[in-house]
Amino acid sequence: MIPVSYAQRRLWFLSRLEGPSATYNLPLVVRLSGDLNPSALQAALLDVLDRHESLRTIFPQVKGQPFQSVLPVGELGTAADLVLRNSSPETLDADIAAVVGTVFELESDIPVRACLLEVTPQEFVLVAVVHHIAGDGWSLGPLARDLAVAYAARLQGTAPAWEPLPVQYADYTLWQRELLGDEDDPESVFAEQVAFWRGALSGVPDQLELPFDRSRPAVASHSGDRVAVRWDADVHRALVQLAQRQGASLFMVVQAAMAAWLSRMGAGTDIPIGTAVAGRLDEALDDLVGFFVNTLVLRTDVSGDPTFAELVDRVRDSDLSAFGHQDVPFERLVEVLNPARSMARHPLFQVMLAFQNAPAADLAMPGMQVEVAPAQTDAAKFDLVLDLSETFTAGGEPDGIVGTLEFATDLFDADTVERMLRWLRRLVREVAAQPDQRLGQAELLDEAERRQLLFGNNDTAHQVPDTTLVGLVEEQARRSPDAVAVLWGDERVSYADLNARANRLARALVARGAGPESLVAVALPRSVDLVVALLAVLKSGAAYVPVDVEYPADRIAFMLADAAPVCLLTDSDSSAELSAKGVVGPAPLVLDDVELAGFSGADLVGGERLGVLDAGCPAYVIYTSGSTGRPKGVVVEHGSAVDYVLWAVRSYPGLGG
């Protein structure tokens, strides 16, 4: 049995964990105009499958472990057929998407499908889909070239006369294991490189915090979208010149800009960015279709507000070390380092930078006009992927940088990503022109955004009535006397009843000395009586101090001594519990013993209180948890509480009445 490569093993594991999906599909979409011979194209497809074993490999398992099983061409059956379908200009995009969304069962399906869509008798679209377990981005070049060569030969009635491939993917799998050596051998390449990565990634953040539109779901859906990136020739030239001055690559300069951008958006100063390396370290692999690409984590230190030139220097030094230790497959590195795992995010990094430098797919076919069309899936493996390519003039001069910013729709809306991309473009332009400027001085926002941030977002002034919590409740009782104010189990209390009961108790409290600027301790369980009691304290003009009888005796005793309430409003059970704890406080007013029938249920008027009740009077006092050693009372005024209540009514649907 042929073992799977480390990279294949991870994709196989993900397919078992997440179920079959199109997340890891690689599409090749080719527009063909002219006299196409479908039979010759079908024969050419079989020639390509015969040439590249990876395209006819399935991944069965034995005792829970996958292995590679290469099927003979003669046993492929209909799976190797070029599917012919009619299409139209109106349905073409949907037809392409349907093929690109092919779902492979890795244990039984060969990892390639091809479909020829006939739009008109002279217009066709060839859609080939390869699962990532059998190929990578670089593989699309050899795949297209070999298909074109085979098609030309089959048109002539002959087999393609190409040179045999020196190796197959199975050979690479065995060679990779031999190169890395025994994991347990401290002298092996594997052990040496793992030791490097242990140090390089020690303490790396589990995830970056970015301006998400939504909270991260417990399980990522991998649904994605993308927006276009275009940096003009002037920026391209400036970045190239800066790279040359700093002794760095253009990739390193863009990585530095990306790290600065992420940091300025709130991701912190320790920025891990993933990137892909071709992994074809031997020329014998250049023409082979297979999964060779490896992933590296490039960690960027943005701390200390460096200049952009200084940040490029940091990136250059750390990247060179990382590229010098690129042989250990990322999939195996994750297993060894064992970071915090989550179905919600990618391990070790969630943001990726890719520079496309793979050879372009060459599909020159006799008698046909051929155009390789951009193809994309709706899948997102990461939170963000900045995927870029350089363009050049006919004379080889920089002519701009183009690409896409892919994003996870679990987390971002397209408008947010467009705005973030504008910030990146503005940052790149500024740091390219002024590399000795500190990152904190670089401007991301345009004038309108800056004005909104400084003034619009801070324009929080709002007219509120000069009233108290008591005034709000009494107004509601007059407006909706029969509306339900309190619901407790099967008991329903209207606003009119609540207001009257609180008024009677408030007058009893005033008789006990409660009034504005004084405090009343309340020790009652959650109940209708608790609501009545709190409102009664407010109506008396006093502020309430909630006391939880489950608190330790020392804490309760401290609160009562510190607050010095004029009385303790409680019931028989709570009073007994406090006595059992040995708590001594002010004289209690026990609700289930006090007679309130002699007090009026009408609203109190100013002369009945012991002072003036207004918005500046304390409404309640809350004691902190005491994390510094001693609980501290925090006083909240009526005006502040009224402001919050009115905001809540505006902000929470269903609270208004």
XYZ file of C-alpha atoms in Angstrom:
657
model
C 0.000 0.000 0.000
C 1.213 3.497 -0.851
C 0.909 5.917 2.081
C -0.692 9.305 1.560
C 1.446 12.433 1.739
C 1.142 14.599 4.825
C -0.838 17.207 2.872
C -3.191 14.561 1.478
C -3.726 13.156 4.937
C -5.066 16.455 6.243
C -7.500 16.870 3.351
C -8.655 13.292 3.795
C -9.157 13.955 7.513
C -11.132 17.145 6.802
C -13.369 15.294 4.370
C -14.110 12.754 7.101
C -14.635 15.440 9.753
C -16.690 17.950 7.742
C -18.212 15.617 5.172
C -17.746 15.804 1.405
C -17.890 19.347 0.030
C -16.574 21.555 -2.764
C -14.429 23.623 -0.383
C -11.176 22.182 -1.718
C -11.986 22.082 -5.444
C -9.577 23.528 -8.039
C -11.428 24.661 -11.182
C -10.031 25.131 -14.687
C -12.455 26.988 -16.988
C -11.565 27.350 -20.675
C -13.610 29.161 -23.347
C -13.265 27.541 -26.783
C -14.361 29.052 -30.103
C -14.220 27.168 -33.399
C -14.644 23.661 -34.772
C -14.241 21.497 -31.694
C -13.977 17.714 -31.921
C -15.538 16.363 -28.684
C -14.384 12.803 -29.411
C -10.754 13.928 -29.714
C -11.137 15.916 -26.498
C -12.534 12.842 -24.720
C -9.560 10.769 -25.898
C -7.177 13.527 -24.813
C -8.714 13.532 -21.340
C -8.050 9.789 -21.033
C -4.464 10.389 -22.194
C -3.976 12.952 -19.407
C -5.464 10.602 -16.805
C -3.124 7.883 -18.032
C -0.108 10.221 -17.787
C -0.817 11.555 -14.275
C -1.526 8.836 -11.720
C -2.683 11.389 -9.135
C -5.788 12.064 -11.261
C -6.913 8.445 -11.038
C -6.075 7.837 -7.399
C -8.680 7.014 -4.778
C -8.155 6.973 -1.015
C -9.590 3.908 0.685
C -8.732 3.181 4.290
C -7.531 0.194 6.246
C -8.022 0.189 10.000
C -8.910 3.868 9.892
C -5.805 4.896 7.930
C -5.988 6.163 4.311
C -3.692 5.050 1.513
C -3.315 5.808 -2.187
C -4.812 3.357 -4.644
C -3.999 4.124 -8.292
C -6.658 2.789 -10.647
C -5.829 1.567 -14.176
C -7.356 3.714 -16.907
C -9.389 0.751 -18.100
C -11.157 0.532 -14.732
C -12.263 4.168 -14.519
C -15.601 3.606 -16.246
C -17.884 6.598 -16.710
C -15.958 8.642 -14.127
C -13.419 9.387 -16.860
C -16.004 10.514 -19.385
C -16.088 14.038 -20.728
C -19.664 15.003 -19.891
C -21.400 16.928 -22.706
C -24.128 19.402 -21.781
C -26.094 22.062 -23.603
C -25.873 25.558 -22.183
C -26.760 29.128 -23.167
C -25.448 32.632 -22.490
C -28.210 33.053 -19.906
C -27.467 29.846 -17.966
C -23.717 29.594 -18.534
C -22.588 31.012 -15.189
C -24.938 28.717 -13.298
C -23.857 25.723 -15.383
C -20.180 26.449 -14.670
C -20.921 26.855 -10.960
C -22.712 23.507 -10.910
C -19.650 21.723 -12.286
C -17.241 23.653 -10.058
C -19.374 22.609 -7.088
C -18.832 18.888 -7.786
C -18.553 16.918 -4.548
C -16.031 14.054 -4.483
C -16.196 10.933 -2.340
C -12.450 10.494 -1.872
C -12.642 6.815 -0.987
C -14.339 5.843 -4.223
C -14.289 8.746 -6.726
C -11.301 9.670 -8.842
C -10.523 13.313 -7.943
C -11.240 14.885 -11.338
C -14.324 15.691 -13.380
C -14.593 17.337 -16.815
C -17.609 18.809 -18.535
C -17.969 20.404 -21.978
C -20.731 23.020 -22.119
C -21.998 23.758 -25.638
C -23.221 27.359 -25.762
C -23.561 27.525 -29.566
C -22.320 25.165 -32.310
C -19.086 27.225 -32.367
C -18.838 28.283 -28.702
C -17.913 25.897 -25.879
C -16.724 26.085 -22.292
C -14.548 23.307 -20.887
C -14.811 23.010 -17.124
C -12.368 20.690 -15.369
C -12.435 20.289 -11.592
C -9.641 18.673 -9.598
C -9.901 18.022 -5.892
C -7.027 19.624 -3.992
C -5.960 16.202 -2.717
C -4.751 15.445 -6.257
C -3.440 18.820 -7.387
C -2.530 22.401 -6.574
C -2.523 25.739 -8.377
C 0.785 24.980 -10.078
C -0.694 21.707 -11.380
C -3.187 23.505 -13.619
C -0.351 24.530 -15.960
C 0.901 20.991 -16.723
C -2.692 19.756 -16.827
C -3.725 22.304 -19.471
C -0.560 21.867 -21.509
C -0.818 18.092 -21.593
C -4.502 18.246 -22.512
C -3.704 20.548 -25.456
C -0.854 18.317 -26.683
C -3.024 15.205 -26.438
C -5.938 16.895 -28.239
C -3.690 17.929 -31.148
C -2.410 14.355 -31.438
C -5.872 12.797 -31.273
C -7.083 15.105 -34.034
C -4.415 13.448 -36.181
C -5.503 9.998 -35.059
C -2.346 9.344 -33.020
C -1.399 9.101 -29.383
C 0.522 12.038 -27.873
C 4.298 11.696 -28.269
C 5.341 13.302 -24.998
C 8.327 12.347 -22.909
C 7.427 9.988 -20.055
C 7.268 11.659 -16.668
C 10.383 10.879 -14.603
C 8.325 10.306 -11.418
C 4.744 10.002 -10.250
C 3.133 11.481 -7.152
C 3.457 8.219 -5.244
C 7.235 8.424 -5.759
C 7.212 11.934 -4.289
C 5.258 10.697 -1.258
C 7.934 8.124 -0.448
C 10.769 10.578 -1.233
C 9.251 13.184 1.107
C 9.248 10.756 4.012
C 12.826 9.756 3.269
C 13.941 13.405 3.099
C 12.346 14.397 6.385
C 13.569 11.327 8.204
C 12.353 9.805 11.414
C 10.438 12.210 13.608
C 12.037 10.646 16.670
C 15.589 11.117 15.340
C 16.918 14.417 16.777
C 19.365 14.645 13.863
C 16.667 14.391 11.192
C 15.489 17.260 9.011
C 12.051 16.807 10.497
C 13.237 17.204 14.096
C 15.453 20.192 13.296
C 12.721 22.065 11.454
C 10.042 21.268 14.016
C 12.352 22.690 16.704
C 12.637 25.881 14.658
C 8.871 26.222 14.322
C 8.288 25.536 18.003
C 10.351 28.621 18.756
C 9.095 30.725 15.860
C 5.425 30.149 16.716
C 5.638 30.049 20.510
C 2.809 32.131 21.935
C 1.299 32.956 18.539
C -2.286 34.290 18.902
C -5.036 31.708 18.490
C -6.956 34.144 16.293
C -6.845 37.734 15.101
C -9.583 40.143 16.110
C -10.776 42.118 13.092
C -13.768 44.389 12.386
C -16.136 41.460 11.888
C -19.778 42.100 11.065
C -20.818 38.958 12.939
C -19.541 36.774 15.735
C -17.590 33.731 14.639
C -19.947 30.716 14.410
C -19.158 27.581 16.386
C -18.548 25.715 13.113
C -17.319 27.559 10.031
C -19.529 27.119 6.966
C -16.594 27.925 4.601
C -18.944 30.088 2.539
C -17.045 32.881 0.842
C -17.031 35.740 -1.608
C -14.395 38.099 -2.992
C -13.820 41.649 -4.116
C -11.390 42.848 -6.773
C -8.000 44.402 -5.967
C -6.236 46.827 -8.304
C -3.153 48.885 -7.436
C -1.936 51.108 -10.247
C 1.451 51.130 -11.970
C 2.758 54.018 -9.831
C 2.163 52.090 -6.615
C 3.584 48.929 -8.189
C 6.801 50.735 -9.180
C 7.131 52.385 -5.769
C 6.762 49.036 -3.985
C 9.333 47.373 -6.279
C 11.801 50.224 -5.708
C 11.279 50.042 -1.954
C 11.868 46.281 -2.024
C 15.135 46.809 -3.896
C 16.312 49.470 -1.417
C 15.527 47.233 1.551
C 17.061 44.088 0.050
C 13.652 42.396 0.202
C 11.208 40.846 -2.243
C 7.996 42.493 -3.366
C 6.148 39.757 -1.476
C 7.879 40.825 1.768
C 6.964 44.478 1.242
C 3.315 43.602 0.628
C 3.343 41.294 3.651
C 4.634 44.165 5.795
C 1.845 46.410 4.480
C -0.729 43.706 5.143
C 0.517 43.206 8.713
C 0.416 46.968 9.346
C -3.122 47.098 7.923
C -4.346 44.230 10.115
C -2.709 45.777 13.177
C -4.273 49.169 12.536
C -7.689 47.480 12.269
C -7.361 46.079 15.804
C -5.562 42.755 15.317
C -2.770 43.644 17.758
C 0.961 43.710 17.100
C 1.661 39.971 16.751
C 0.376 39.152 13.274
C 0.570 35.583 11.881
C -0.064 35.451 8.132
C -0.213 32.236 6.150
C 1.297 31.822 2.721
C 1.756 29.020 0.232
C 5.063 27.781 -1.200
C 5.154 25.627 -4.334
C 6.913 22.721 -2.612
C 8.416 21.525 -5.916
C 11.990 21.424 -4.710
C 13.175 19.144 -7.512
C 12.835 19.900 -11.230
C 11.519 16.368 -11.762
C 8.296 17.545 -10.121
C 7.751 20.619 -12.324
C 5.577 18.880 -14.932
C 3.660 16.694 -12.499
C 0.043 17.110 -11.401
C -0.106 16.623 -7.655
C -0.513 18.248 -4.259
C 2.952 19.649 -3.495
C 2.156 23.087 -2.140
C 3.051 23.694 1.493
C 1.796 26.355 3.872
C 4.028 28.513 6.064
C 3.099 30.780 8.954
C 4.907 34.106 8.630
C 4.842 35.902 11.961
C 5.201 39.682 11.857
C 6.115 41.845 14.848
C 4.442 45.254 14.474
C 5.148 46.391 18.058
C 6.800 49.679 18.962
C 5.260 51.710 16.108
C 8.179 51.150 13.695
C 8.645 52.968 10.435
C 7.493 51.019 7.416
C 11.099 50.541 6.286
C 11.919 49.063 9.699
C 8.928 46.749 9.452
C 10.091 45.535 6.024
C 13.480 44.716 7.583
C 11.765 42.691 10.317
C 9.663 40.839 7.751
C 12.678 40.091 5.555
C 14.667 38.567 8.418
C 11.814 36.440 9.768
C 10.681 35.320 6.294
C 14.152 34.171 5.265
C 14.314 31.974 8.366
C 10.836 30.602 7.689
C 11.557 29.844 4.018
C 14.705 28.052 5.136
C 12.537 25.645 7.142
C 9.724 24.988 4.657
C 10.041 21.221 4.288
C 7.915 20.104 7.240
C 4.347 19.865 5.920
C 2.018 22.328 7.587
C -0.463 19.556 8.286
C 2.109 17.589 10.270
C 3.352 20.739 11.983
C -0.149 21.420 13.293
C -0.303 17.905 14.704
C 3.062 18.313 16.426
C 2.535 21.851 17.775
C -1.057 21.007 18.732
C -2.468 24.554 18.967
C -5.920 25.201 20.387
C -8.295 23.537 17.912
C -11.674 24.830 16.861
C -14.154 24.027 14.122
C -14.707 27.780 13.914
C -11.293 28.819 12.596
C -8.149 27.673 10.838
C -5.292 26.710 13.188
C -2.245 29.008 13.645
C -3.487 31.659 11.209
C -6.741 32.859 9.661
C -5.418 35.447 7.184
C -3.433 34.473 4.094
C -1.300 36.283 1.499
C -0.748 34.647 -1.880
C 1.345 35.866 -4.813
C 0.500 33.982 -7.983
C 3.675 33.103 -9.882
C 2.740 29.666 -11.246
C 3.121 29.263 -15.015
C -0.018 30.270 -16.895
C -2.163 27.449 -18.193
C -1.281 27.067 -21.907
C -4.128 25.574 -23.902
C -3.251 26.299 -27.536
C -5.480 23.946 -29.554
C -5.552 23.530 -33.356
C -8.404 25.347 -35.085
C -9.625 26.926 -31.878
C -9.500 30.288 -30.155
C -8.763 29.499 -26.520
C -9.179 31.680 -23.444
C -8.541 30.479 -19.923
C -11.271 32.198 -17.917
C -11.021 33.128 -14.245
C -12.939 30.679 -12.127
C -13.806 30.793 -8.506
C -15.648 28.778 -5.943
C -17.901 30.200 -3.266
C -15.712 28.591 -0.617
C -13.486 30.348 1.917
C -10.963 28.332 3.887
C -9.789 31.398 5.858
C -11.172 34.652 7.246
C -9.315 36.678 4.595
C -7.110 35.793 1.630
C -5.284 38.531 -0.294
C -4.466 36.892 -3.632
C -2.288 39.062 -5.912
C -0.476 38.957 -9.254
C 1.897 41.405 -10.930
C 1.244 42.776 -14.417
C 3.900 44.197 -16.724
C 4.111 46.339 -19.837
C 5.384 44.935 -23.118
C 8.799 46.259 -22.086
C 8.716 44.407 -18.783
C 8.020 47.453 -16.593
C 5.678 47.214 -13.550
C 2.143 47.928 -14.740
C 0.070 47.316 -11.623
C -0.862 44.669 -9.093
C -4.215 42.920 -9.443
C -6.064 40.204 -7.612
C -8.844 39.581 -5.131
C -9.537 39.796 -1.435
C -11.468 36.655 -0.523
C -13.477 36.733 2.689
C -15.577 34.417 4.831
C -19.207 35.444 4.620
C -19.703 33.946 8.085
C -17.832 36.995 9.379
C -17.903 39.815 6.847
C -20.302 41.668 4.585
C -19.061 42.750 1.163
C -19.430 46.448 2.052
C -17.177 46.008 5.062
C -14.514 44.237 3.021
C -14.672 46.929 0.325
C -14.083 49.550 3.017
C -11.210 47.559 4.524
C -9.680 47.226 1.065
C -9.826 51.002 0.583
C -7.927 51.380 3.840
C -5.287 48.939 2.609
C -4.932 50.698 -0.740
C -4.544 54.073 1.006
C -1.988 52.608 3.435
C 0.032 50.946 0.655
C 0.164 54.167 -1.348
C 1.295 56.198 1.670
C 3.966 53.838 3.020
C 5.379 53.298 -0.471
C 5.792 57.052 -0.834
C 7.005 57.640 2.753
C 8.656 54.446 4.041
C 10.410 56.330 6.882
C 7.096 57.433 8.356
C 5.944 55.593 11.473
C 2.997 53.263 10.996
C 0.856 55.125 13.499
C 1.111 58.256 11.359
C -0.099 56.586 8.167
C -3.620 57.644 7.251
C -6.163 54.902 6.567
C -9.376 56.923 6.689
C -10.610 59.391 4.123
C -11.955 62.774 5.226
C -15.557 61.610 5.457
C -14.611 58.553 7.534
C -12.426 60.651 9.834
C -15.227 63.204 10.335
C -17.712 60.416 11.095
C -15.343 58.792 13.593
C -14.402 61.997 15.412
C -17.718 63.814 15.303
C -20.556 61.686 13.955
C -19.984 58.687 16.224
C -19.458 61.000 19.204
C -22.526 63.135 18.578
C -24.393 61.364 21.364
C -26.316 64.335 22.746
C -29.964 63.402 23.172
C -32.788 65.324 24.733
C -34.134 63.538 27.824
C -36.888 64.724 30.135
C -35.933 66.254 33.473
C -37.685 63.595 35.498
C -37.063 60.640 37.809
C -37.725 56.935 37.670
C -40.749 57.622 39.854
C -42.056 60.092 37.285
C -41.668 57.563 34.458
C -43.611 54.864 36.333
C -46.383 57.218 37.414
C -46.753 58.540 33.866
C -47.000 54.966 32.548
C -49.598 54.126 35.210
C -51.717 57.077 34.070
C -51.278 56.191 30.374
C -51.881 52.419 30.630
C -53.317 51.631 34.070
C -54.526 48.161 33.100
C -51.365 47.073 31.245
C -49.359 44.304 32.909
C -46.412 45.804 34.798
C -45.122 42.713 36.643
C -45.407 39.057 35.710
C -44.335 36.452 38.266
C -45.435 32.869 37.687
C -49.223 32.990 37.345
C -49.448 36.372 39.085
C -49.995 39.478 36.963
C -49.891 42.977 38.416
C -51.165 45.987 36.479
C -49.449 49.366 36.500
C -52.321 50.858 38.495
C -52.068 48.161 41.190
C -48.244 48.291 41.303
C -48.317 52.085 41.628
C -50.886 52.052 44.426
C -49.116 49.323 46.431
C -45.795 51.135 46.104
C -47.388 54.427 47.217
C -48.733 52.853 50.422
C -45.371 51.287 51.255
C -43.553 54.523 50.376
C -45.593 56.430 52.972
C -44.682 53.783 55.577
C -41.024 54.279 54.685
C -41.294 58.059 54.978
C -42.690 57.495 58.469
C -39.490 55.535 59.210
C -37.319 58.476 58.114
C -36.704 57.545 54.471
C -36.318 60.464 52.101
C -34.053 62.099 49.487
C -30.321 61.553 50.113
C -31.016 58.702 52.561
C -30.690 54.957 51.920
C -32.959 51.964 52.488
C -31.507 48.446 52.450
C -33.687 45.879 50.635
C -33.246 42.168 51.421
C -35.985 40.303 49.555
C -36.101 37.309 47.221
C -37.105 37.752 43.569
C -40.877 38.279 43.650
C -43.641 40.807 43.029
C -42.978 42.165 46.537
C -39.394 42.933 45.516
C -40.563 45.118 42.617
C -43.102 46.860 44.865
C -40.432 47.432 47.517
C -37.848 48.914 45.132
C -40.416 51.272 43.605
C -41.659 52.246 47.085
C -38.123 53.206 48.165
C -37.777 55.375 45.053
C -41.182 57.006 45.677
C -40.159 57.863 49.253
C -37.249 59.778 47.748
C -34.623 57.436 49.213
C -32.185 55.261 47.291
C -32.242 51.493 47.686
C -29.279 49.248 48.546
C -29.908 45.653 47.385
C -28.705 43.018 49.861
C -28.415 39.345 48.850
C -28.938 37.211 51.950
C -26.729 34.550 50.317
C -23.716 36.871 50.688
C -21.194 36.023 53.449
C -22.133 37.566 56.785
C -19.010 39.752 56.847
C -19.841 41.289 53.463
C -23.461 42.034 54.448
C -22.354 43.515 57.769
C -19.816 45.735 55.999
C -22.379 46.970 53.445
C -24.932 47.837 56.141
C -22.345 49.602 58.275
C -20.897 51.486 55.300
C -24.248 52.544 53.793
C -25.931 53.312 57.127
C -29.496 52.847 55.793
C -32.385 54.318 57.755
C -34.143 50.950 57.700
C -34.005 47.430 56.306
C -36.918 46.417 54.076
C -37.299 42.622 54.211
C -39.650 39.712 54.877
C -39.830 37.145 57.673
C -37.783 34.444 55.970
C -34.996 36.793 54.881
C -34.942 38.470 58.290
C -34.565 35.078 59.968
C -31.734 34.132 57.611
C -29.876 37.346 58.398
C -30.341 36.772 62.112
C -28.999 33.222 61.747
C -25.857 34.690 60.144
C -25.478 37.031 63.127
C -25.989 40.140 60.967
C -27.035 43.181 62.958
C -28.467 46.093 61.003
C -31.042 48.861 61.223
C -34.540 48.200 62.480
C -36.292 46.046 59.868
C -39.586 46.813 58.179
C -40.970 43.316 57.606
C -43.378 43.315 54.684
C -45.463 40.341 55.755
C -45.988 41.911 59.214
C -46.540 45.588 58.392
C -50.094 46.936 58.042
C -50.396 49.273 55.057
C -54.178 49.583 54.775
C -54.123 52.926 56.575
C -51.862 54.534 53.977
C -53.153 56.179 50.801
C -52.508 54.580 47.437
C -52.403 57.956 45.645
C -49.156 59.340 44.288
C -47.060 61.212 46.858
C -46.869 64.957 46.485
C -43.795 67.017 47.247
C -44.848 68.085 50.731
C -45.215 64.484 51.881
C -41.546 63.713 51.397
C -38.789 64.753 53.769
C -37.042 66.648 50.959
C -37.127 67.454 47.268
C -36.898 64.498 44.863
C -35.308 65.421 41.528
C -33.134 63.891 38.775
C -29.967 64.558 40.739
C -31.026 62.468 43.729
C -29.510 58.980 44.255
C -31.742 56.161 42.992
C -29.741 53.153 44.155
C -26.341 52.099 45.452
C -24.612 48.974 44.122
C -21.602 47.532 45.915
C -18.734 46.258 43.772
C -17.449 42.707 43.995
C -14.618 43.737 46.279
C -11.809 42.540 43.994
C -9.469 45.102 45.591
C -10.201 43.812 49.077
C -13.129 46.012 50.182
C -16.502 46.400 48.407
C -17.211 49.965 47.342
C -20.644 51.509 46.905
C -21.433 53.018 43.504
C -24.206 55.629 43.503
C -26.500 55.925 40.462
C -28.664 59.021 40.147
C -32.244 59.126 38.892
C -31.186 61.145 35.845
C -28.658 58.501 34.737
C -31.143 55.685 35.249
C -33.839 57.576 33.320
C -31.393 58.120 30.442
C -30.669 54.374 30.295
C -34.342 53.335 30.537
C -35.381 55.644 27.703
C -32.460 54.432 25.563
C -33.476 50.812 26.239
C -37.064 51.514 25.184
C -35.789 52.998 21.909
C -33.218 50.268 21.282
C -34.974 47.041 22.310
C -38.106 46.201 20.297
C -41.060 45.282 22.460
C -40.077 47.255 25.560
C -42.139 50.336 24.724
C -45.658 50.484 26.031
